[in-house]
Coordinates of C-alpha atoms and ligand atoms in Angstrom, one line a residue:
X1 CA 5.8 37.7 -7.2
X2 CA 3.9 36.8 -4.1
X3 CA 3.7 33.0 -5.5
X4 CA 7.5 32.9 -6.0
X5 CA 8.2 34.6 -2.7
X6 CA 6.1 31.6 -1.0
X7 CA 7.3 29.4 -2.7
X8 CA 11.2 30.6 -2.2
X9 CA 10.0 30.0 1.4
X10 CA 8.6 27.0 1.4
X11 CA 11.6 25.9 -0.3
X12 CA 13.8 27.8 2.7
X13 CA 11.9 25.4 5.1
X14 CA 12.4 22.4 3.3
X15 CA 16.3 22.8 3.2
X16 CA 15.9 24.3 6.9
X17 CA 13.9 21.1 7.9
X18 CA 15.8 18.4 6.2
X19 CA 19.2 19.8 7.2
X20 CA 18.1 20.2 11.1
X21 CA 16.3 16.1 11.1
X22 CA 19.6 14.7 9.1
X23 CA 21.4 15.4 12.4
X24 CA 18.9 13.5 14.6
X25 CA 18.1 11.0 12.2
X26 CA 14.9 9.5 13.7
X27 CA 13.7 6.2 13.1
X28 CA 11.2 5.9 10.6
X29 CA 8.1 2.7 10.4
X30 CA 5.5 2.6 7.9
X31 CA 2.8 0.4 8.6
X32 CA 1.6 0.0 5.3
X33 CA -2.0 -2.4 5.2
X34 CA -3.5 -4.0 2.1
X35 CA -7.0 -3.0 1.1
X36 CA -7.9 -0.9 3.7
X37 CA -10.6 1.6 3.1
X38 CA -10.9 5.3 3.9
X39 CA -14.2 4.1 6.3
X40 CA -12.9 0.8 7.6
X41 CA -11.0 2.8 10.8
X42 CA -12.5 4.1 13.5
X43 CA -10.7 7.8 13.3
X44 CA -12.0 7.9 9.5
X45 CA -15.7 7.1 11.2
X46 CA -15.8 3.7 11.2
X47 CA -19.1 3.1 14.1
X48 CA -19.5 -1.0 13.9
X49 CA -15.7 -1.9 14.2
X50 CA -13.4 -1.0 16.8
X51 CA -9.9 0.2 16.0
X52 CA -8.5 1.7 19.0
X53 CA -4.9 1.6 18.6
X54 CA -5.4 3.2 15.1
X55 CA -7.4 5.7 16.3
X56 CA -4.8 6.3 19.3
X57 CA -2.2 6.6 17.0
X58 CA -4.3 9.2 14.8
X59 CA -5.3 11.2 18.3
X60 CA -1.3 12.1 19.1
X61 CA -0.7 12.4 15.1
X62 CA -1.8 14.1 12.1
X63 CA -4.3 12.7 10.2
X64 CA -4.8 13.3 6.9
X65 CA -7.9 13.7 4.6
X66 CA -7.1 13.6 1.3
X67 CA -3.9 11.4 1.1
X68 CA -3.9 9.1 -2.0
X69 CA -1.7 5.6 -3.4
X70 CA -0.5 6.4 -6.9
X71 CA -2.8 3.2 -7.9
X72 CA -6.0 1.4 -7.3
X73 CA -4.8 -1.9 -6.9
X74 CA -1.4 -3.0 -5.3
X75 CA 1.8 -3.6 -7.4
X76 CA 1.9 -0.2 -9.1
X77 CA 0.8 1.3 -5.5
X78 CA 4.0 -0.1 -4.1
X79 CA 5.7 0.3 -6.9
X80 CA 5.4 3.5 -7.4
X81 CA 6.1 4.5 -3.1
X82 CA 9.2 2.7 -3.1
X83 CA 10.5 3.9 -6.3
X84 CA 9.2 7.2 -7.1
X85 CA 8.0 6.8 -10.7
X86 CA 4.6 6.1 -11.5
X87 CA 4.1 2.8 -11.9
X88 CA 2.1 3.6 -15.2
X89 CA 4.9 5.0 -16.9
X90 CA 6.7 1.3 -16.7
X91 CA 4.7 -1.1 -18.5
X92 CA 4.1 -4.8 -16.7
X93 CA 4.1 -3.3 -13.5
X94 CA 0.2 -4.6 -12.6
X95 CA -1.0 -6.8 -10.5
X96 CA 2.1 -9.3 -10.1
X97 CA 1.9 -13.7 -10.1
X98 CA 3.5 -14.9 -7.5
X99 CA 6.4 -15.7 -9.7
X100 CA 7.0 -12.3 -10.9
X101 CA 11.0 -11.4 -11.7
X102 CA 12.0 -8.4 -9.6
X103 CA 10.5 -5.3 -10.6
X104 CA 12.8 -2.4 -9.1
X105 CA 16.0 -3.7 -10.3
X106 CA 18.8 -2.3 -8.7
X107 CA 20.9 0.6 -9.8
X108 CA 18.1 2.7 -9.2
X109 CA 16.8 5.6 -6.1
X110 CA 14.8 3.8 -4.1
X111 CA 13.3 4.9 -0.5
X112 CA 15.0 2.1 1.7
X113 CA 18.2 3.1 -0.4
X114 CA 17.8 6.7 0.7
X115 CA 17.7 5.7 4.4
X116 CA 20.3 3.3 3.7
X117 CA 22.7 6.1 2.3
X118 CA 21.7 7.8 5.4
X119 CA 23.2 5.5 7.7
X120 CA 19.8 3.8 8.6
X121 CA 19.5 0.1 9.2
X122 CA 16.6 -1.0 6.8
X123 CA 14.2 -3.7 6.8
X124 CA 10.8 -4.8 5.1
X125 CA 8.5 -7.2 6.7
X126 CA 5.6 -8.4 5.1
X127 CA 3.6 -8.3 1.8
X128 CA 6.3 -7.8 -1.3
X129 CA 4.2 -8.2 -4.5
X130 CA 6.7 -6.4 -6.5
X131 CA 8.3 -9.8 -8.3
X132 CA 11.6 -11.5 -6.8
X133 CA 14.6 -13.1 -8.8
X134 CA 15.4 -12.8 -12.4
X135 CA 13.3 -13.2 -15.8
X136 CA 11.9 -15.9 -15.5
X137 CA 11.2 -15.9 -11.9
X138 CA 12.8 -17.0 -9.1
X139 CA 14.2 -20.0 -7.9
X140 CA 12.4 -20.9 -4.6
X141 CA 15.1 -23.6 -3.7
X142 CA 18.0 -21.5 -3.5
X143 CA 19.2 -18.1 -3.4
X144 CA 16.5 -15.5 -4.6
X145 CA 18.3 -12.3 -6.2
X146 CA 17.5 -9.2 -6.8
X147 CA 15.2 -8.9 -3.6
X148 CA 14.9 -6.7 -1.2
X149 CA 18.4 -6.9 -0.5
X150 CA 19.3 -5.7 -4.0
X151 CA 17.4 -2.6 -3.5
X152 CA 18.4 -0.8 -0.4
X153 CA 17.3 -3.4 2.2
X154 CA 19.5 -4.5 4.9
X155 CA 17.1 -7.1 6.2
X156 CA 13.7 -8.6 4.0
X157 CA 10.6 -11.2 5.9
X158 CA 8.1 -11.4 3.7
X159 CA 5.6 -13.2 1.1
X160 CA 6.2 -13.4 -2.0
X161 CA 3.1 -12.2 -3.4
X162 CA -0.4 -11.5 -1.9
X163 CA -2.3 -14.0 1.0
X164 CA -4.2 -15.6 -2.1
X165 CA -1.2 -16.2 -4.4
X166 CA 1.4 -19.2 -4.2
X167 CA 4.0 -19.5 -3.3
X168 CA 2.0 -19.8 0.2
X169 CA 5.5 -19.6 2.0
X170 CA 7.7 -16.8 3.7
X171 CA 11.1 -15.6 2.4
X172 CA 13.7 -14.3 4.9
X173 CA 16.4 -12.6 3.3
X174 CA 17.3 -14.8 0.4
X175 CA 16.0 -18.2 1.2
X176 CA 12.5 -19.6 2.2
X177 CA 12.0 -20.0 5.4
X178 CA 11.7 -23.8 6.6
X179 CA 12.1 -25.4 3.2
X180 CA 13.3 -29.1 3.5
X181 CA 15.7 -29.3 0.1
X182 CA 14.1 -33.1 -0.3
X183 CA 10.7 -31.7 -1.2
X184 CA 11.8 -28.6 -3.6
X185 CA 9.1 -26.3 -4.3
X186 CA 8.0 -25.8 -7.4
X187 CA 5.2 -22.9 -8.8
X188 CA 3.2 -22.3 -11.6
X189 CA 0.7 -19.5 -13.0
X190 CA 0.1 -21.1 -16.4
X191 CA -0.5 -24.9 -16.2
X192 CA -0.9 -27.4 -13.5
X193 CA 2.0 -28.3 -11.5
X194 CA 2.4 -31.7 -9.4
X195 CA -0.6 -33.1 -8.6
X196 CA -2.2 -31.7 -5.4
X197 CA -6.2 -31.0 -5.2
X198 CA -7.0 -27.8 -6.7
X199 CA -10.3 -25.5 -5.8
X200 CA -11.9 -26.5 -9.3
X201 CA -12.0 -30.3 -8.6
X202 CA -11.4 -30.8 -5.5
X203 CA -14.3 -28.1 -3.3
X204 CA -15.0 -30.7 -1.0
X205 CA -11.8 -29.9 0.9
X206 CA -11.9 -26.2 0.9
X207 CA -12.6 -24.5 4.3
X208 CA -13.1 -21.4 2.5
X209 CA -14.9 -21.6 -0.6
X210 CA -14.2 -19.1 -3.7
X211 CA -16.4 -16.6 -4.9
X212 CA -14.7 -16.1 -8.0
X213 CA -10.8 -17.0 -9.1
X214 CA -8.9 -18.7 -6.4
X215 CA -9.8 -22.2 -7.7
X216 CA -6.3 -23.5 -8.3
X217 CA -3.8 -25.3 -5.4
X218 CA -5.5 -25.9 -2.0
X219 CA -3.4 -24.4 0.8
X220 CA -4.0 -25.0 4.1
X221 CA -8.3 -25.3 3.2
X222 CA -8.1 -22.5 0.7
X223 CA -8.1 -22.3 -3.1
X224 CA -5.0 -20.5 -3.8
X225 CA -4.2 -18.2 -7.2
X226 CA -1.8 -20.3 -9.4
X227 CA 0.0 -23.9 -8.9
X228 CA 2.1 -24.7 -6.2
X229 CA 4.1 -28.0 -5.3
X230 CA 6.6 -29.4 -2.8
X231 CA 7.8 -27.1 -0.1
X232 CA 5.3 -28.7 2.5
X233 CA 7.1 -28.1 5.7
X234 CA 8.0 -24.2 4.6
X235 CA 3.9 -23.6 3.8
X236 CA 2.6 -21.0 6.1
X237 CA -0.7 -21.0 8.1
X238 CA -3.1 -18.0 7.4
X239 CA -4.0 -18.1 11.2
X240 CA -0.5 -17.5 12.1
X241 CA 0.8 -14.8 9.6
X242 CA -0.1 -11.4 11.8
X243 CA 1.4 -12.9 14.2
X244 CA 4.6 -14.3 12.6
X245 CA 4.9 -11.2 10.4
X246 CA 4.7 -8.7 13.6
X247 CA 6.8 -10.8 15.4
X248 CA 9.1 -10.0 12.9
X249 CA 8.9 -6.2 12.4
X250 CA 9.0 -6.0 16.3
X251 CA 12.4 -8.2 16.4
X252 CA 13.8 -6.0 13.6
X253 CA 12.9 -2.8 15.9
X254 CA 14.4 -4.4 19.2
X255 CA 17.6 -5.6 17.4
X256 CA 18.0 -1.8 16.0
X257 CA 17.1 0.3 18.9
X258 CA 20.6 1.8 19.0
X259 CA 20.9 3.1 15.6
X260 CA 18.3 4.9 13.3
X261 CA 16.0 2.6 11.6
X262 CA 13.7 2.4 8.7
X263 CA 11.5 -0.1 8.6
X264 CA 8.6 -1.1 5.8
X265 CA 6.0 -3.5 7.6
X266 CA 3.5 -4.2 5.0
X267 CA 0.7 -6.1 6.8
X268 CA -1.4 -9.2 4.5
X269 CA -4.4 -7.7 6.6
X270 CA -7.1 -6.9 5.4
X271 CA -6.6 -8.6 1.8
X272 CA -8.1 -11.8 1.0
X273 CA -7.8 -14.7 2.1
X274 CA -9.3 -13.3 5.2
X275 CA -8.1 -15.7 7.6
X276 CA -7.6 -14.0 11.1
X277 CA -6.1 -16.0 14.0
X278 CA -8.6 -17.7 16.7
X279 CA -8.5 -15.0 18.9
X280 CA -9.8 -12.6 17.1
X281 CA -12.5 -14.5 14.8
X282 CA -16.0 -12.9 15.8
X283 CA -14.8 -10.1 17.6
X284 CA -15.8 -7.5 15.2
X285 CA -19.7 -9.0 14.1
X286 CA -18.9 -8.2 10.8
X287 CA -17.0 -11.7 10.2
X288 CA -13.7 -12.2 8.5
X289 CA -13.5 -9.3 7.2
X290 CA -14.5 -6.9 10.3
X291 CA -12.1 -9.4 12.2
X292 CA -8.8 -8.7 10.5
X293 CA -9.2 -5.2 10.9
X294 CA -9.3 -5.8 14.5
X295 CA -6.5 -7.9 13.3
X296 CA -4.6 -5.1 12.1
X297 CA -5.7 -3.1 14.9
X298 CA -4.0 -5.3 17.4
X299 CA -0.4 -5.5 14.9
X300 CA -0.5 -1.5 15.0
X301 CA -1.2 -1.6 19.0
X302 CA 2.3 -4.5 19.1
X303 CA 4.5 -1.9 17.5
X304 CA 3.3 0.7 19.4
X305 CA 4.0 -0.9 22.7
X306 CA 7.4 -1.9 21.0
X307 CA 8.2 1.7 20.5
X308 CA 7.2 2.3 23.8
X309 CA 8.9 0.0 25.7
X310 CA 12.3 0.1 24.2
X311 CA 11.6 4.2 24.8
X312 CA 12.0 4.9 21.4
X313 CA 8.2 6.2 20.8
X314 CA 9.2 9.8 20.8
X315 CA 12.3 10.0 18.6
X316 CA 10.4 7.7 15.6
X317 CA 8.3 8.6 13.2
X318 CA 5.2 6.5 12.1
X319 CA 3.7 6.7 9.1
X320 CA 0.3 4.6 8.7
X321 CA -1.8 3.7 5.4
X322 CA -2.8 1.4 2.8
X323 CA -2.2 0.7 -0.7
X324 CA -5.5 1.2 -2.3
X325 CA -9.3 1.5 -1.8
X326 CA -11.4 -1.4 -0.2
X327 CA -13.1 -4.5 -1.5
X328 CA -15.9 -6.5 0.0
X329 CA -16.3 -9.4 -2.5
X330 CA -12.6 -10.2 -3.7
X331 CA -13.1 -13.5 -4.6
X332 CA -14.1 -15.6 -1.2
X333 CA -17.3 -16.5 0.4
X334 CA -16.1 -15.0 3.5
X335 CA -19.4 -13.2 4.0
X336 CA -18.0 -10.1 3.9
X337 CA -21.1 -8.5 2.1
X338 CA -23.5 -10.7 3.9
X339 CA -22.2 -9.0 7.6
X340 CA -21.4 -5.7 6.3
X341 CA -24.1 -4.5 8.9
X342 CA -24.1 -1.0 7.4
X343 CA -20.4 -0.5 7.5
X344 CA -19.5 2.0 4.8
X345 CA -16.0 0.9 3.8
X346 CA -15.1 3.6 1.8
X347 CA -16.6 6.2 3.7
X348 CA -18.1 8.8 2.0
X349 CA -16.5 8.3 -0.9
X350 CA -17.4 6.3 -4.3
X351 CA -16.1 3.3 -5.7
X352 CA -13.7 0.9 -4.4
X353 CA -10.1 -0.7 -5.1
X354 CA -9.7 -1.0 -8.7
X355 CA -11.9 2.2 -9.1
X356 CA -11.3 5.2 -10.9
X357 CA -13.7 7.1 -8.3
X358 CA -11.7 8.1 -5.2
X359 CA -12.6 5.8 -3.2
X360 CA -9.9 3.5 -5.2
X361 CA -6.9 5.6 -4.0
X362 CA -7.9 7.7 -1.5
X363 CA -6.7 5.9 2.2
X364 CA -6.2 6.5 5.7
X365 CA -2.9 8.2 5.8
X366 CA -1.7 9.0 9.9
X367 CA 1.9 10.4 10.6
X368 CA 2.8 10.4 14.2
X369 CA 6.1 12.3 16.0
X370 CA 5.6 13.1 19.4
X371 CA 6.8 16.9 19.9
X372 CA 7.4 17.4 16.4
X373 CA 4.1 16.7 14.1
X374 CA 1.2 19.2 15.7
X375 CA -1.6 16.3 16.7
X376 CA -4.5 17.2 14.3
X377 CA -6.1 16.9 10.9
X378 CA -4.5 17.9 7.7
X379 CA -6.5 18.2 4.1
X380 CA -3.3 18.9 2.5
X381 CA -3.0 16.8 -0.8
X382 CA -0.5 14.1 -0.4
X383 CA 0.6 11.1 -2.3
X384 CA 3.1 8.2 -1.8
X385 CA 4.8 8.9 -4.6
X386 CA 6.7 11.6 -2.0
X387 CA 7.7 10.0 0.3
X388 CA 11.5 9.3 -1.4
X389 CA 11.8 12.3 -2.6
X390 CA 10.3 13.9 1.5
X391 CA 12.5 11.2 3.2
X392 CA 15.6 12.3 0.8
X393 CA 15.1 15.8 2.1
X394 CA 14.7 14.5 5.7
X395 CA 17.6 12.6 5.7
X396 CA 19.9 15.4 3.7
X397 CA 20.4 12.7 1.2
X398 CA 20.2 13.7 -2.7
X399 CA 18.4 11.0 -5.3
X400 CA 18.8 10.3 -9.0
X401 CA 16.0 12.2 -9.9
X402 CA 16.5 10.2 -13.6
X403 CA 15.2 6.7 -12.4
X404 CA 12.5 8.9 -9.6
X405 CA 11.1 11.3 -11.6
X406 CA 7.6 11.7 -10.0
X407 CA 8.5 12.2 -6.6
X408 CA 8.2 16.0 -4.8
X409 CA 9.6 17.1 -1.8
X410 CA 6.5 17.3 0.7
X411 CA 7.8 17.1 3.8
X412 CA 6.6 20.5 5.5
X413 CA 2.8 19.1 4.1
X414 CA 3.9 15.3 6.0
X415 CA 4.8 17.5 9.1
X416 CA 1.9 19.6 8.9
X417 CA 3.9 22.4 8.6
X418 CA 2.3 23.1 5.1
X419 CA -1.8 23.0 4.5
X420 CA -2.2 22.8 1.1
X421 CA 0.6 20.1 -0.4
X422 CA 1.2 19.4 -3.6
X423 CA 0.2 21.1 -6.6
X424 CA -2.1 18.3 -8.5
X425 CA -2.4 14.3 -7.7
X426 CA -2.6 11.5 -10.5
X427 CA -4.8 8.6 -9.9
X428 CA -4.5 5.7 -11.9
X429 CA -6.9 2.6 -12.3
X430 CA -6.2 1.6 -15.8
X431 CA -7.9 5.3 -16.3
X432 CA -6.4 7.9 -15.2
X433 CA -8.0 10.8 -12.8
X434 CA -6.3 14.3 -12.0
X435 CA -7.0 16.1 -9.1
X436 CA -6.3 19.3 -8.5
X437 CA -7.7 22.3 -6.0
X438 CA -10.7 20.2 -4.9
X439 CA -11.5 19.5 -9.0
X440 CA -11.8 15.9 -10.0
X441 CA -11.4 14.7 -13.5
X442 CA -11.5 11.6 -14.8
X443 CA -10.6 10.6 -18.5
X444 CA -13.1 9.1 -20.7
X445 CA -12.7 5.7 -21.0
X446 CA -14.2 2.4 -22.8
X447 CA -14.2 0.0 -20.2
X448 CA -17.2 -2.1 -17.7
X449 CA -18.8 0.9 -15.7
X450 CA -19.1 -1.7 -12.7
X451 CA -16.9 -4.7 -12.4
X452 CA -19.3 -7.7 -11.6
X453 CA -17.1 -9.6 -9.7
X454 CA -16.5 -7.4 -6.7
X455 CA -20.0 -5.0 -7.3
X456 CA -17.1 -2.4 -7.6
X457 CA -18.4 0.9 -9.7
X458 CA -15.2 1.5 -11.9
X459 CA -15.5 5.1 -12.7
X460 CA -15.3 4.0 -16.1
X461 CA -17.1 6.3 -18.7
X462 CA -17.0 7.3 -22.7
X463 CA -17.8 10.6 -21.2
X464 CA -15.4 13.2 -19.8
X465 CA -16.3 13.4 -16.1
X466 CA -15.5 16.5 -13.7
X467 CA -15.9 16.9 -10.6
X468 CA -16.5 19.5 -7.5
X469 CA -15.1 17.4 -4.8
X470 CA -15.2 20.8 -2.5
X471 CA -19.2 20.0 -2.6
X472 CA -19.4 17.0 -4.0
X473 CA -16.9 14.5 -2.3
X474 CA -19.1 11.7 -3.1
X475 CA -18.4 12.3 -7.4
X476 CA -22.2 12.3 -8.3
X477 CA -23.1 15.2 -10.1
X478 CA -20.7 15.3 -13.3
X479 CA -19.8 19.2 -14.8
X480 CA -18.1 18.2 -17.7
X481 CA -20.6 20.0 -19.9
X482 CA -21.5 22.8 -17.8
X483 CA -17.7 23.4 -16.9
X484 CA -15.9 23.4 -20.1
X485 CA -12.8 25.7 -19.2
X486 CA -12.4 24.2 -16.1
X487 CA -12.6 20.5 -18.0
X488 CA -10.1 21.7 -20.8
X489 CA -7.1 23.2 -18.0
X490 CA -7.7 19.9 -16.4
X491 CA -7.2 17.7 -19.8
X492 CA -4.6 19.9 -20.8
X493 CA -2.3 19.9 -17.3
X494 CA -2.9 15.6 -17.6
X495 CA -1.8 15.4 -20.9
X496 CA 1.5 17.5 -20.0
X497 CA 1.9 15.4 -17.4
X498 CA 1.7 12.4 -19.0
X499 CA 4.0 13.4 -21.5
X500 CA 6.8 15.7 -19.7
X501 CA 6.8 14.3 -16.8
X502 CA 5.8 17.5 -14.9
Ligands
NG6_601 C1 -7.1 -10.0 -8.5 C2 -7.7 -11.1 -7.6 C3 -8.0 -10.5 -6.2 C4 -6.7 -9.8 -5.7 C5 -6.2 -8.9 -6.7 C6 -4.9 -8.3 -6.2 C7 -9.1 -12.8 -8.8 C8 -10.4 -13.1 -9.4 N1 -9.0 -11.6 -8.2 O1 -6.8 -10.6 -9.7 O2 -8.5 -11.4 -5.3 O3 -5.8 -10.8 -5.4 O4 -5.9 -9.5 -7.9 O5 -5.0 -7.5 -5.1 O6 -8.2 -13.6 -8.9 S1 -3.9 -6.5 -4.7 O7 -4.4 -5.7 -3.6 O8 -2.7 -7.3 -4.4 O9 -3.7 -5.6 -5.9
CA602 CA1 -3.9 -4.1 -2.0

């Protein structure tokens, strides 16, 4: 009785919240970053680099402790944010090539269409890695549909893929950016394409050498994944991108100052290639990879002063986090792990990206609303997956709950208006994890316990694990055994989830 009375009212405040915020319609950024760990920022205690603008923005905002991507790795990270369907429940949503077809086709909710419907002005800038054009792929040298535009985007600037992935070229709205139709561009993830030096035979003219992959096309110094030819003049410069990319998200902001905006800028920082621009290269002692988080640092500070100066800070909401765990090896000899210097990238927390352990999906999650979102720390559970579902309710706007079945209504936990959030989380990295009231479980599961490559521990184990994470954040001391009711209520609600989409 009591449990349906609170959660009559919690429902009460929902409705009361959305319906009162659909009439001011606030504009709404989310800086979204790539790789970056629940330790790598100064407010999550970072000591040997220096995020100030991130911490700033967590000081007037709510910062939350146990906010998690629906994925270890990207795609089905993104995937499953935009859409609001867990990526694993659509196969071939993993880590995309660069010449991926679309993977949100439209026809479907989607959270740019919600603000969209809303009577926001929309825009993404940045990393896409969620496949562009038809089967097959796209065609760089012409009109690239479905894109963003298909899917509830009034305005798209971004890369195709990730940093390390060709096409090594930017795509504004349909077209690339800068392509000379005399040299058509032409890309490959299976066999070599035209006949420019690649990583494997040609190391001599890296600037960056590979650690391991990343051996095919040279791009600007740097072995590239996959084939890439033509296209010379539209080829970015790794130096340039957080610059060109938050040039970008701040023109979108200044152009729609006078109407209510949603804009996705989904920063390359910190993912690898780690390439940051002159002016920041050393400044963090940790080397490329302590640099582009100053990197990203400065690109939060830019849209802050954006929002400032156009007088806009007060009436937008910004939402700040990442789209899975951190890596220090991911494929480079960037001396990442060399320079680490005792910087703890993922916290207290174990494993990395790709890890089943929380440290693979668990991320720095800030919201910021001046006057609105009580400046402090929140431990509610929260996951992407809710923010179309949150933003629908925010924006009065109803969703086909068909096509987003996963997403939950959290706003009054994203306003910190509610401590505890939702009910259970699913992590997924290839195994799948449940969490639930400070329990961990993680499924049993055949594959590598570390991955060699990255020195990443997987969280991989024949062996049911279970965790205490009220006592034992750091997933150590496995009750699996000792714990067997608890184990079997936590096997039992994953399976039901898994299969009834609960
Ligand atoms: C891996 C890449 C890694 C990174 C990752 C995707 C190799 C050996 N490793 O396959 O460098 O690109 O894919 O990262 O190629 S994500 O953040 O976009 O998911
Ligand atoms: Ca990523």
């Amino acid at each position: 009785m009591w449990k349906t009375k609170k959660i009559l009212a919690l429902l009460l405040l929902g409705l009361t919240l959305g319906r009162a915020y659909s009439q001011s319609k606030p504009n709404v950024v989310i800086i979204y970053a790539d790789d970056l760990g629940y330790g790598d920022i100064g407010c999550y205690g970072a000591k040997k680099v220096s995020t100030p603008n991130i911490d700033k923005l967590a000081k007037a905002g709510l910062r939350f402790t146990n906010a998690h991507t629906s994925s270890a790795t990207c795609t089905p990270s993104r995937y499953s944010m935009l859409t609001g369907e867990y990526a694993w429940r659509k196969p071939g949503t993993g880590v995309a090539t660069g010449d991926a077809a679309a993977l949100i086709l439209p026809g479907r909710s989607t959270l740019p269409l919600v603000f969209q419907q809303a009577g926001y002005k929309t825009g993404v800038v940045g990393k896409w890695h969620l496949g562009l054009g038809p089967q097959g792929g796209p065609n760089w040298n012409g009109d690239i549909k479905p894109s963003p535009l298909d899917i509830g985007f009034d305005y798209s600037y971004i890369m195709a893929a990730t940093g390390d992935r060709v096409p090594c070229v930017y795509v504004e709205n349909r077209r690339v950016v800068n392509l000379d139709p005399t040299d058509p561009i032409q890309v490959s993830f299976k066999e070599p394409i035209g006949n420019e030096p690649t990583g494997r035979a040609n190391p001599e003219l890296l600037k960056m050498k590979h650690s391991h992959g990343h051996d095919f096309t040279i791009i600007n110094g740097i072995g590239r994944i996959g084939y890439m030819t033509g296209g010379k003049s539209a080829r970015w410069k790794d130096e340039d991108m957080a610059d060109i990319f938050t040039s970008k998200a701040v023109e979108f902001i200044e152009k729609n100052k006078a109407e209510p905006f949603f804009l996705y800028f989904s920063t390359q920082d910190i993912h690898v290639p780690r390439v940051p621009h002159q002016r920041f290269v050393g400044k963090s002692g940790m080397g490329p990879r302590g640099d582009v988080i100053v990197q990203l640092d400065w690109t939060v500070g830019e849209v802050m002063k954006a929002l400032d100066r156009l007088n806009l800070s007060k009436n937008t909401i910004v939402v700040f986090s990442s789209d899975n765990g951190p890596v220090v090896d991911d494929g480079y000899q960037d001396q990442a792990v060399e320079l680490l210097n005792g910087h703890t990238p993922a916290g207290p927390l174990r494993g990395g990206k790709y890890s089943a352990f929380d440290a693979g999906t668990r991320v720095p999650f800030i919201v910021r609303w001046p006057g609105q979102v009580k400046a402090g720390v929140s431990g509610a559970a929260v996951s992407q997956v809710d923010l179309l579902a949150s933003f629908a309710a925010f924006t009065g706007q109803s969703f086909d709950a068909t096509t987003a079945p996963d997403t939950r209504n959290q706003l009054a936990a994203l306003l910190g208006k509610d401590k505890k959030g939702r009910d259970f989380i699913i992590e997924h990295a290839g195994t799948f994890s449940l969490l639930k009231d400070n329990w961990k479980y993680i499924e049993p599961s055949k594959g590598p316990k570390m991955s060699v490559q990255t020195n990443t521990e997987l969280g991989n184990n024949p062996e049911p694990q279970l965790y205490d994470l009220s006592k034992d954040l750091g997933e150590t001391n496995n009750l699996a055994t000792t714990n067997p009711t608890k184990l079997k209520e936590m096997q039992d609600l994953l399976r039901e989830i898994k299969e009834k989409r609960k």
